[in-house]
Amino acid sequence: MNSKARRAEGGGNLKMRDIARHAGVSPMTVSRALREPSAVSEKMRRKVEAAVREFGYVPNRIAGSLSSNRTNVVGLIVPSIRNSLYASMIQAASDALRANGLHLMIGDSGHRLEDEEALVAAFLAQRVCGLILHNTVHSKRVRKLVEASGIPVIETGNLPDDPLDMAVSYSNFEAARAMTLHLARLGYRKIGFVTLPLRDNDRSEERRRGYFAALSELGRPADGSLVLEAAGGFSEGADALVRLVKAHPDLDAGFFAGEVLAVGALFECQRRGWAVPGRIAIASFDDVDLLRHAVPSVTTLRIPRQEIGKRSAELLVRRLQGAPAERVRVDLGFEIVQRESS
């Protein structure tokens, strides 16, 4: 009997018991194999997967979640799905969740708290079993929604003093402070700082604060004219560098809180014949391939984004498996990568 005929056997509406019968296992085994693959043997799991593929069975997660009040889907919200920085974190989280029978649903808040609020409400309406939020600053409504939901929540963009539930990240403040001090130790005296827009972006605020904290430790004045905000593009990085040099002809280092900004500044230096680091040094955030292969290669901060995604998913899975609900704050740190540009 072909697959089409077999589908018709169930009146066109396959049930879990139909898959169990064709796989030669119990309905409970099918349920476990679909929801928690690690709870069944590989042999049983393969039987179930084969039957699911053959008959095109799609379990009704919403109906199945009415009693448990959740599906096997985790919602993840990042500020921008166009930003490749989040790719490794998303992939690592997805891999770890999939290994435990969970799936990822992704939303883009566009650096706007009101859009994060709308996404959180939409995800909760879909009965997600957990949330991973890049933001660590939220609207009052988001906090109320999360608290009322009772589901585990991981924040990943920073290390808040008072997380909603659990936080896995690094300190943006300490990272910016460390790089500014590193440039000073290399002998640079006038260090400019270019940050992404500050509005609704606590990461940018913390990086700016870290930069000024380093200047204070060095006994240097907190000159606001050495700090610029810029959207994250090559041309914006180039423009920011030119503006800084015009305002401060003695500028000898530029610290860019975004890899595209840093590379844009490097391109502008090359266009104008400014030696890097002879005329001006350049440092960046995040160790992406572009910085490693640029000429000169760019000094940067290595952020463990892949590990952030993996550990976030693991903590979430543990909570779903019955670990006690307690505030968790995991600092995965960062690393300064010294290269040719400084």
Tab-separated table of C-alpha atoms in Angstrom, residues 22-337:
chain	number	residue	atom	x	y	z
A	22	HIS	CA	3.137	1.783	11.662
A	23	ALA	CA	6.399	2.193	13.587
A	24	GLY	CA	5.633	-0.810	15.782
A	25	VAL	CA	5.985	1.155	19.015
A	26	SER	CA	3.669	2.590	21.647
A	27	PRO	CA	2.058	6.043	21.336
A	28	MET	CA	4.054	7.059	24.431
A	29	THR	CA	7.301	6.187	22.635
A	30	VAL	CA	6.236	8.319	19.664
A	31	SER	CA	5.423	11.201	21.996
A	32	ARG	CA	8.783	10.940	23.736
A	33	ALA	CA	10.706	10.587	20.478
A	34	LEU	CA	9.115	13.779	19.128
A	35	ARG	CA	9.287	15.854	22.290
A	36	GLU	CA	12.470	14.567	23.946
A	37	PRO	CA	14.577	12.440	21.557
A	38	SER	CA	17.222	11.734	24.193
A	39	ALA	CA	14.604	9.907	26.298
A	40	VAL	CA	14.309	6.988	23.845
A	41	SER	CA	16.825	4.634	22.283
A	42	GLU	CA	18.337	5.436	18.904
A	43	LYS	CA	16.632	2.375	17.407
A	44	MET	CA	13.172	3.490	18.564
A	45	ARG	CA	13.829	7.059	17.513
A	46	ARG	CA	14.768	5.999	13.988
A	47	LYS	CA	11.611	3.913	13.661
A	48	VAL	CA	9.472	6.858	14.686
A	49	GLU	CA	11.335	9.284	12.424
A	50	ALA	CA	10.950	6.946	9.457
A	51	ALA	CA	7.184	6.673	9.997
A	52	VAL	CA	6.844	10.433	10.465
A	53	ARG	CA	8.700	11.077	7.207
A	54	GLU	CA	6.768	8.442	5.261
A	55	PHE	CA	3.354	9.692	6.255
A	56	GLY	CA	4.137	13.417	6.469
A	57	TYR	CA	2.878	13.498	10.034
A	58	VAL	CA	2.903	16.904	11.744
A	59	PRO	CA	2.024	16.770	15.463
A	60	ASN	CA	-0.493	19.327	16.703
A	61	ARG	CA	1.706	21.103	19.230
A	62	ILE	CA	-0.905	23.685	20.178
A	63	ALA	CA	-3.530	21.065	20.935
A	64	GLY	CA	-0.969	18.985	22.768
A	65	SER	CA	0.078	21.956	24.852
A	66	LEU	CA	-3.348	22.803	26.264
A	67	SER	CA	-2.749	20.781	29.417
A	68	SER	CA	0.961	21.587	29.806
A	69	ASN	CA	0.436	25.195	28.620
A	70	ARG	CA	3.489	25.081	26.363
A	71	THR	CA	4.832	23.780	23.072
A	72	ASN	CA	8.332	22.524	22.283
A	73	VAL	CA	9.235	25.869	20.662
A	74	VAL	CA	11.624	28.455	22.110
A	75	GLY	CA	11.319	32.090	21.061
A	76	LEU	CA	14.516	34.061	20.417
A	77	ILE	CA	14.560	37.827	19.850
A	78	VAL	CA	17.601	39.692	18.502
A	79	PRO	CA	17.898	43.396	17.596
A	80	SER	CA	18.501	42.656	13.909
A	81	ILE	CA	18.445	39.535	11.751
A	82	ARG	CA	20.641	41.371	9.222
A	83	ASN	CA	23.533	41.534	11.690
A	84	SER	CA	25.782	38.516	11.098
A	85	LEU	CA	27.191	38.812	14.629
A	86	TYR	CA	24.179	36.951	15.964
A	87	ALA	CA	24.476	34.041	13.519
A	88	SER	CA	26.875	31.876	15.536
A	89	MET	CA	24.904	32.443	18.735
A	90	ILE	CA	21.627	31.550	17.028
A	91	GLN	CA	23.095	28.438	15.396
A	92	ALA	CA	24.639	27.178	18.640
A	93	ALA	CA	21.376	27.694	20.520
A	94	SER	CA	19.400	25.989	17.763
A	95	ASP	CA	21.736	22.968	17.720
A	96	ALA	CA	21.572	22.503	21.487
A	97	LEU	CA	17.785	22.885	21.551
A	98	ARG	CA	17.239	20.521	18.609
A	99	ALA	CA	19.280	17.830	20.353
A	100	ASN	CA	16.684	17.970	23.118
A	101	GLY	CA	13.581	17.931	20.916
A	102	LEU	CA	13.071	21.701	20.960
A	103	HIS	CA	12.871	24.148	18.074
A	104	LEU	CA	13.730	27.808	17.647
A	105	MET	CA	11.468	30.636	16.464
A	106	ILE	CA	13.310	33.909	15.741
A	107	GLY	CA	12.104	37.512	15.860
A	108	ASP	CA	13.751	40.873	15.094
A	109	SER	CA	13.059	43.743	17.516
A	110	GLY	CA	14.854	46.373	15.426
A	111	HIS	CA	16.468	47.935	18.523
A	112	ARG	CA	12.998	49.102	19.620
A	113	LEU	CA	11.546	48.211	23.016
A	114	GLU	CA	7.994	48.455	21.690
A	115	ASP	CA	8.779	45.899	18.983
A	116	GLU	CA	10.354	43.549	21.531
A	117	GLU	CA	7.165	43.902	23.565
A	118	ALA	CA	4.992	42.945	20.581
A	119	LEU	CA	7.196	39.938	19.801
A	120	VAL	CA	7.197	38.680	23.387
A	121	ALA	CA	3.402	38.911	23.464
A	122	ALA	CA	3.138	37.072	20.123
A	123	PHE	CA	5.532	34.313	21.199
A	124	LEU	CA	3.714	33.796	24.484
A	125	ALA	CA	0.420	33.582	22.594
A	126	GLN	CA	1.998	30.704	20.635
A	127	ARG	CA	2.757	29.013	23.970
A	128	VAL	CA	6.538	28.943	23.619
A	129	CYS	CA	8.217	26.971	26.393
A	130	GLY	CA	11.050	29.461	26.840
A	131	LEU	CA	12.483	32.781	25.674
A	132	ILE	CA	15.996	33.932	24.767
A	133	LEU	CA	16.175	37.732	24.682
A	134	HIS	CA	19.208	39.687	23.502
A	135	ASN	CA	17.945	42.824	25.237
A	136	THR	CA	18.523	43.210	28.959
A	137	VAL	CA	16.467	46.397	29.256
A	138	HIS	CA	12.733	45.872	28.762
A	139	SER	CA	9.423	47.689	28.943
A	140	LYS	CA	7.251	47.285	32.038
A	141	ARG	CA	4.787	45.216	30.025
A	142	VAL	CA	7.478	42.747	28.938
A	143	ARG	CA	8.488	42.251	32.555
A	144	LYS	CA	4.867	41.627	33.537
A	145	LEU	CA	4.271	39.246	30.633
A	146	VAL	CA	7.388	37.222	31.410
A	147	GLU	CA	6.602	37.035	35.115
A	148	ALA	CA	3.021	35.920	34.450
A	149	SER	CA	4.095	33.273	31.925
A	150	GLY	CA	6.259	31.329	34.357
A	151	ILE	CA	8.514	30.094	31.536
A	152	PRO	CA	12.329	30.195	31.697
A	153	VAL	CA	13.952	33.282	30.152
A	154	ILE	CA	17.589	33.841	29.190
A	155	GLU	CA	19.058	37.305	28.527
A	156	THR	CA	22.208	37.341	26.383
A	157	GLY	CA	23.201	40.875	25.358
A	158	ASN	CA	24.763	42.002	28.623
A	159	LEU	CA	25.117	41.013	32.290
A	160	PRO	CA	22.332	42.855	34.139
A	161	ASP	CA	22.592	43.151	37.912
A	162	ASP	CA	18.979	42.007	38.202
A	163	PRO	CA	18.134	39.627	35.331
A	164	LEU	CA	14.527	38.716	34.539
A	165	ASP	CA	15.460	35.091	35.207
A	166	MET	CA	18.825	33.929	33.823
A	167	ALA	CA	21.581	35.814	31.997
A	168	VAL	CA	24.452	34.386	29.932
A	169	SER	CA	26.784	36.969	28.442
A	170	TYR	CA	29.814	39.177	29.052
A	171	SER	CA	30.219	42.678	30.451
A	172	ASN	CA	30.087	45.322	27.723
A	173	PHE	CA	31.345	47.794	30.314
A	174	GLU	CA	34.418	45.715	31.169
A	175	ALA	CA	35.138	44.907	27.522
A	176	ALA	CA	35.195	48.569	26.464
A	177	ARG	CA	37.163	49.540	29.544
A	178	ALA	CA	39.743	46.805	28.900
A	179	MET	CA	40.284	47.765	25.249
A	180	THR	CA	40.643	51.463	26.075
A	181	LEU	CA	43.241	50.639	28.751
A	182	HIS	CA	44.991	48.287	26.305
A	183	LEU	CA	45.356	51.061	23.723
A	184	ALA	CA	46.671	53.394	26.408
A	185	ARG	CA	49.253	50.802	27.476
A	186	LEU	CA	50.417	50.645	23.859
A	187	GLY	CA	51.211	54.358	24.106
A	188	TYR	CA	48.188	55.998	22.459
A	189	ARG	CA	47.272	59.286	24.075
A	190	LYS	CA	44.203	60.614	22.240
A	191	ILE	CA	41.711	57.755	21.844
A	192	GLY	CA	38.411	58.397	20.104
A	193	PHE	CA	35.399	56.145	20.622
A	194	VAL	CA	32.663	55.455	18.066
A	195	THR	CA	29.587	53.651	19.340
A	196	LEU	CA	26.392	52.377	17.799
A	197	PRO	CA	23.294	54.506	18.602
A	198	LEU	CA	22.519	54.661	22.322
A	199	ARG	CA	18.714	54.782	22.141
A	200	ASP	CA	17.135	51.580	23.525
A	201	ASN	CA	20.583	49.964	23.437
A	202	ASP	CA	22.008	49.206	26.861
A	203	ARG	CA	25.018	47.486	25.241
A	204	SER	CA	26.085	50.773	23.639
A	205	GLU	CA	25.466	52.654	26.881
A	206	GLU	CA	27.633	50.208	28.819
A	207	ARG	CA	30.456	50.356	26.250
A	208	ARG	CA	30.446	54.144	26.389
A	209	ARG	CA	30.509	53.994	30.190
A	210	GLY	CA	33.435	51.561	30.095
A	211	TYR	CA	35.389	53.858	27.788
A	212	PHE	CA	34.953	56.820	30.137
A	213	ALA	CA	35.800	54.665	33.182
A	214	ALA	CA	39.127	53.758	31.558
A	215	LEU	CA	39.917	57.413	30.862
A	216	SER	CA	39.194	58.201	34.497
A	217	GLU	CA	41.582	55.449	35.639
A	218	LEU	CA	44.229	56.883	33.331
A	219	GLY	CA	43.740	60.360	34.765
A	220	ARG	CA	42.608	61.688	31.394
A	221	PRO	CA	39.689	64.098	30.924
A	222	ALA	CA	36.296	62.721	29.884
A	223	ASP	CA	36.045	64.672	26.650
A	224	GLY	CA	32.588	64.096	25.136
A	225	SER	CA	33.764	65.401	21.756
A	226	LEU	CA	35.902	62.232	21.439
A	227	VAL	CA	32.752	60.087	21.417
A	228	LEU	CA	30.453	59.767	18.406
A	229	GLU	CA	27.340	57.709	17.682
A	230	ALA	CA	27.088	56.093	14.260
A	231	ALA	CA	24.800	53.647	12.496
A	232	GLY	CA	26.562	50.385	11.717
A	233	GLY	CA	27.784	50.801	8.147
A	234	PHE	CA	31.130	51.127	6.341
A	235	SER	CA	30.427	54.706	5.294
A	236	GLU	CA	29.344	55.650	8.819
A	237	GLY	CA	32.628	54.313	10.215
A	238	ALA	CA	34.597	56.269	7.619
A	239	ASP	CA	32.638	59.452	8.296
A	240	ALA	CA	33.028	59.106	12.066
A	241	LEU	CA	36.801	58.779	11.781
A	242	VAL	CA	37.064	61.860	9.561
A	243	ARG	CA	34.916	63.870	11.957
A	244	LEU	CA	37.067	62.835	14.911
A	245	VAL	CA	40.313	63.728	13.131
A	246	LYS	CA	38.929	67.118	12.080
A	247	ALA	CA	37.899	67.880	15.661
A	248	HIS	CA	41.117	66.433	17.110
A	249	PRO	CA	44.076	66.584	14.677
A	250	ASP	CA	46.236	64.880	17.318
A	251	LEU	CA	43.931	61.829	17.465
A	252	ASP	CA	46.171	58.756	17.392
A	253	ALA	CA	43.694	55.892	18.004
A	254	GLY	CA	40.089	55.083	17.182
A	255	PHE	CA	38.102	52.443	19.079
A	256	PHE	CA	34.991	51.345	17.149
A	257	ALA	CA	32.224	49.451	18.954
A	258	GLY	CA	31.277	47.543	15.801
A	259	GLU	CA	33.358	45.632	13.285
A	260	VAL	CA	31.793	47.239	10.193
A	261	LEU	CA	32.476	50.696	11.609
A	262	ALA	CA	36.120	49.741	12.219
A	263	VAL	CA	36.613	48.391	8.703
A	264	GLY	CA	34.955	51.476	7.210
A	265	ALA	CA	37.444	53.606	9.143
A	266	LEU	CA	40.324	51.436	7.915
A	267	PHE	CA	39.179	51.832	4.297
A	268	GLU	CA	39.018	55.608	4.762
A	269	CYS	CA	42.551	55.667	6.152
A	270	GLN	CA	43.776	53.756	3.125
A	271	ARG	CA	41.906	56.080	0.764
A	272	ARG	CA	43.493	59.136	2.384
A	273	GLY	CA	46.971	57.630	2.728
A	274	TRP	CA	46.896	57.625	6.540
A	275	ALA	CA	49.150	54.847	7.809
A	276	VAL	CA	47.551	52.347	10.191
A	277	PRO	CA	48.857	52.273	12.843
A	278	GLY	CA	51.580	54.858	11.967
A	279	ARG	CA	49.176	57.801	11.730
A	280	ILE	CA	46.259	56.306	13.630
A	281	ALA	CA	45.539	52.976	15.333
A	282	ILE	CA	42.210	51.187	14.941
A	283	ALA	CA	40.517	48.754	17.323
A	284	SER	CA	37.158	47.019	17.111
A	285	PHE	CA	34.546	44.849	18.814
A	286	ASP	CA	33.977	41.179	17.839
A	287	ASP	CA	36.498	38.929	16.133
A	288	VAL	CA	34.866	38.356	12.740
A	289	ASP	CA	36.782	36.938	9.747
A	290	LEU	CA	36.811	40.314	8.027
A	291	LEU	CA	39.008	41.798	10.771
A	292	ARG	CA	41.390	38.863	10.685
A	293	HIS	CA	41.940	39.066	6.937
A	294	ALA	CA	42.012	42.859	6.525
A	295	VAL	CA	45.351	44.481	5.687
A	296	PRO	CA	46.453	45.426	8.235
A	297	SER	CA	44.607	42.921	10.422
A	298	VAL	CA	42.494	44.660	13.063
A	299	THR	CA	42.926	44.533	16.837
A	300	THR	CA	39.633	43.553	18.424
A	301	LEU	CA	37.677	42.080	21.316
A	302	ARG	CA	36.785	38.412	20.916
A	303	ILE	CA	33.281	37.819	22.272
A	304	PRO	CA	32.231	34.158	22.854
A	305	ARG	CA	28.930	34.410	20.980
A	306	GLN	CA	28.783	30.735	20.044
A	307	GLU	CA	29.300	29.698	23.657
A	308	ILE	CA	26.659	32.216	24.763
A	309	GLY	CA	24.115	30.514	22.495
A	310	LYS	CA	25.092	27.004	23.600
A	311	ARG	CA	25.093	27.743	27.327
A	312	SER	CA	21.825	29.667	27.087
A	313	ALA	CA	20.087	26.710	25.453
A	314	GLU	CA	21.568	24.268	27.947
A	315	LEU	CA	20.355	26.301	30.923
A	316	LEU	CA	16.910	26.603	29.387
A	317	VAL	CA	16.714	22.842	28.744
A	318	ARG	CA	17.812	22.094	32.297
A	319	ARG	CA	15.075	24.317	33.683
A	320	LEU	CA	12.474	22.648	31.454
A	321	GLN	CA	13.677	19.283	32.714
A	322	GLY	CA	12.968	20.276	36.302
A	323	ALA	CA	15.990	22.197	37.587
A	324	PRO	CA	15.006	24.598	40.395
A	325	ALA	CA	14.005	28.106	39.346
A	326	GLU	CA	16.752	30.404	40.558
A	327	ARG	CA	18.462	33.526	39.299
A	328	VAL	CA	21.544	32.604	37.253
A	329	ARG	CA	24.168	35.019	35.940
A	330	VAL	CA	26.910	33.439	33.796
A	331	ASP	CA	29.833	35.648	32.766
A	332	LEU	CA	31.663	34.089	29.798
A	333	GLY	CA	34.144	36.943	29.553
A	334	PHE	CA	36.001	38.244	26.494
A	335	GLU	CA	39.521	38.351	25.069
A	336	ILE	CA	41.604	41.174	23.602
A	337	VAL	CA	43.121	40.117	20.280
